[in-house]
Coordinates of C-alpha atoms in Angstrom, one line a residue:
X23 CA 17.3 -1.4 28.9
X24 CA 19.6 -4.3 28.0
X25 CA 19.3 -6.0 24.6
X26 CA 21.1 -9.1 23.4
X27 CA 22.1 -8.6 19.7
X28 CA 22.5 -11.7 17.5
X29 CA 23.8 -12.0 14.0
X30 CA 22.4 -15.4 12.9
X31 CA 19.1 -17.0 12.3
X32 CA 19.5 -19.8 14.9
X33 CA 16.4 -20.3 17.0
X34 CA 14.5 -17.4 15.5
X35 CA 10.7 -17.5 16.1
X36 CA 9.6 -16.9 12.5
X37 CA 5.9 -16.6 13.3
X38 CA 6.8 -13.8 15.7
X39 CA 8.8 -12.1 12.9
X40 CA 5.7 -12.2 10.6
X41 CA 3.5 -11.0 13.5
X42 CA 5.8 -8.1 14.3
X43 CA 6.0 -6.9 10.7
X44 CA 2.2 -7.1 10.6
X45 CA 1.8 -5.3 13.9
X46 CA 4.0 -2.4 12.8
X47 CA 2.3 -2.1 9.4
X48 CA 5.0 -3.5 7.2
X49 CA 4.8 -6.1 4.5
X50 CA 4.5 -9.6 6.0
X51 CA 4.3 -13.1 4.6
X52 CA 4.0 -16.6 5.9
X53 CA 6.7 -17.3 8.5
X54 CA 8.7 -19.6 6.3
X55 CA 9.0 -16.9 3.6
X56 CA 10.6 -14.7 6.2
X57 CA 12.9 -17.5 7.3
X58 CA 14.1 -18.0 3.7
X59 CA 14.5 -14.2 3.1
X60 CA 16.6 -13.7 6.3
X61 CA 18.7 -16.9 5.7
X62 CA 19.5 -15.7 2.1
X63 CA 20.5 -12.2 3.4
X64 CA 24.1 -10.9 3.6
X65 CA 23.5 -9.5 7.1
X66 CA 20.9 -10.2 9.8
X67 CA 20.4 -8.6 13.2
X68 CA 18.0 -9.9 15.8
X69 CA 17.5 -8.1 19.2
X70 CA 16.3 -10.0 22.2
X71 CA 15.2 -8.7 25.6
X72 CA 14.8 -11.3 28.4
X73 CA 15.1 -14.0 25.8
X74 CA 12.2 -12.6 23.7
X75 CA 12.6 -11.4 20.1
X76 CA 11.8 -7.7 20.1
X77 CA 13.4 -6.3 16.9
X78 CA 15.3 -7.3 13.8
X79 CA 16.5 -6.2 10.4
X80 CA 18.5 -7.4 7.5
X81 CA 20.5 -6.4 4.4
X82 CA 21.0 -8.0 1.1
X83 CA 24.3 -7.2 -0.6
X84 CA 26.7 -8.2 -3.3
X85 CA 29.4 -7.8 -0.6
X86 CA 31.4 -5.5 -2.8
X87 CA 29.7 -2.1 -3.4
X88 CA 25.9 -2.4 -3.2
X89 CA 23.5 -3.2 -0.3
X90 CA 19.8 -2.7 0.5
X91 CA 18.3 -2.8 4.0
X92 CA 14.9 -4.5 4.6
X93 CA 12.6 -5.6 7.3
X94 CA 13.8 -3.3 10.1
X95 CA 11.1 -3.6 12.8
X96 CA 10.8 -3.2 16.5
X97 CA 7.8 -4.3 18.6
X98 CA 5.8 -1.1 19.5
X99 CA 6.4 -1.4 23.2
X100 CA 10.2 -1.4 22.6
X101 CA 10.3 1.5 20.1
X102 CA 11.9 4.8 21.3
X103 CA 14.5 3.0 23.4
X104 CA 17.4 3.1 20.9
X105 CA 16.9 -0.4 19.6
X106 CA 16.2 0.7 16.0
X107 CA 19.5 2.7 16.0
X108 CA 21.4 -0.3 17.4
X109 CA 20.0 -2.6 14.8
X110 CA 20.7 -0.1 12.0
X111 CA 24.2 0.7 13.3
X112 CA 25.0 -3.0 13.3
X113 CA 23.6 -3.6 9.8
X114 CA 25.4 -0.5 8.4
X115 CA 28.7 -1.5 10.0
X116 CA 28.7 -4.8 8.1
X117 CA 28.1 -3.1 4.8
X118 CA 30.1 0.1 5.4
X119 CA 32.1 -0.4 2.2
X120 CA 28.8 -0.3 0.2
X121 CA 26.3 2.2 -1.1
X122 CA 23.2 1.4 0.9
X123 CA 19.5 1.9 -0.1
X124 CA 16.2 1.3 1.8
X125 CA 12.7 2.4 1.6
X126 CA 11.4 3.5 4.9
X127 CA 7.9 3.1 6.4
X128 CA 5.9 6.3 6.0
X129 CA 6.8 8.6 8.9
X130 CA 10.1 7.0 9.7
X131 CA 12.2 9.0 7.2
X132 CA 13.5 11.4 9.9
X133 CA 14.9 8.5 11.9
X134 CA 16.9 7.3 8.9
X135 CA 18.2 10.8 8.2
X136 CA 19.8 10.7 11.7
X137 CA 21.9 7.8 10.5
X138 CA 23.2 9.8 7.5
X139 CA 20.7 8.5 4.9
X140 CA 19.3 10.9 2.4
X141 CA 16.2 10.9 0.2
X142 CA 16.8 9.7 -3.4
X143 CA 15.5 11.7 -6.3
X144 CA 15.7 9.0 -8.8
X145 CA 14.4 6.0 -6.9
X146 CA 12.1 3.8 -8.9
X147 CA 10.1 0.7 -7.9
X148 CA 8.2 -2.1 -9.5
X149 CA 5.9 -3.5 -6.8
X150 CA 3.8 -6.6 -7.1
X151 CA 0.8 -4.7 -5.7
X152 CA 1.5 -1.3 -7.2
X153 CA -2.0 0.1 -6.4
X154 CA -1.7 -0.7 -2.7
X155 CA 1.8 0.8 -2.5
X156 CA 0.4 4.0 -4.1
X157 CA -2.4 4.2 -1.6
X158 CA 0.1 3.8 1.3
X159 CA 2.1 6.7 -0.2
X160 CA 5.2 4.8 -1.3
X161 CA 4.8 5.7 -5.0
X162 CA 2.9 8.2 -7.1

């Protein structure tokens, strides 16, 4: 399956970004909030199939030695076709000089391990909705 990978926010369907994040069970906000977040990011990757947005991800970074990956999502019907790996490989190549952190969706940890990522023992978080994140299994 052929995918067109793009590295800018031009022409992105922001309502579809929000819908995709919701569909895959990730945090989602109003479309304009996603636009602002992606536009403020160090690295963005969008994947298209037949002109349709089917996956994306982003990294924030100081550009020197720290980076964090967020919002990696693939439409369910395109999962398992190597697209997540392509998005992550493109993100990681643009922050290869940095330490990289992310928090994975529950059940996706094994995928990130295949990319060389390891579980942190000292990770901490201060979430806006801490009770919901505990219920989802992200925190104790």
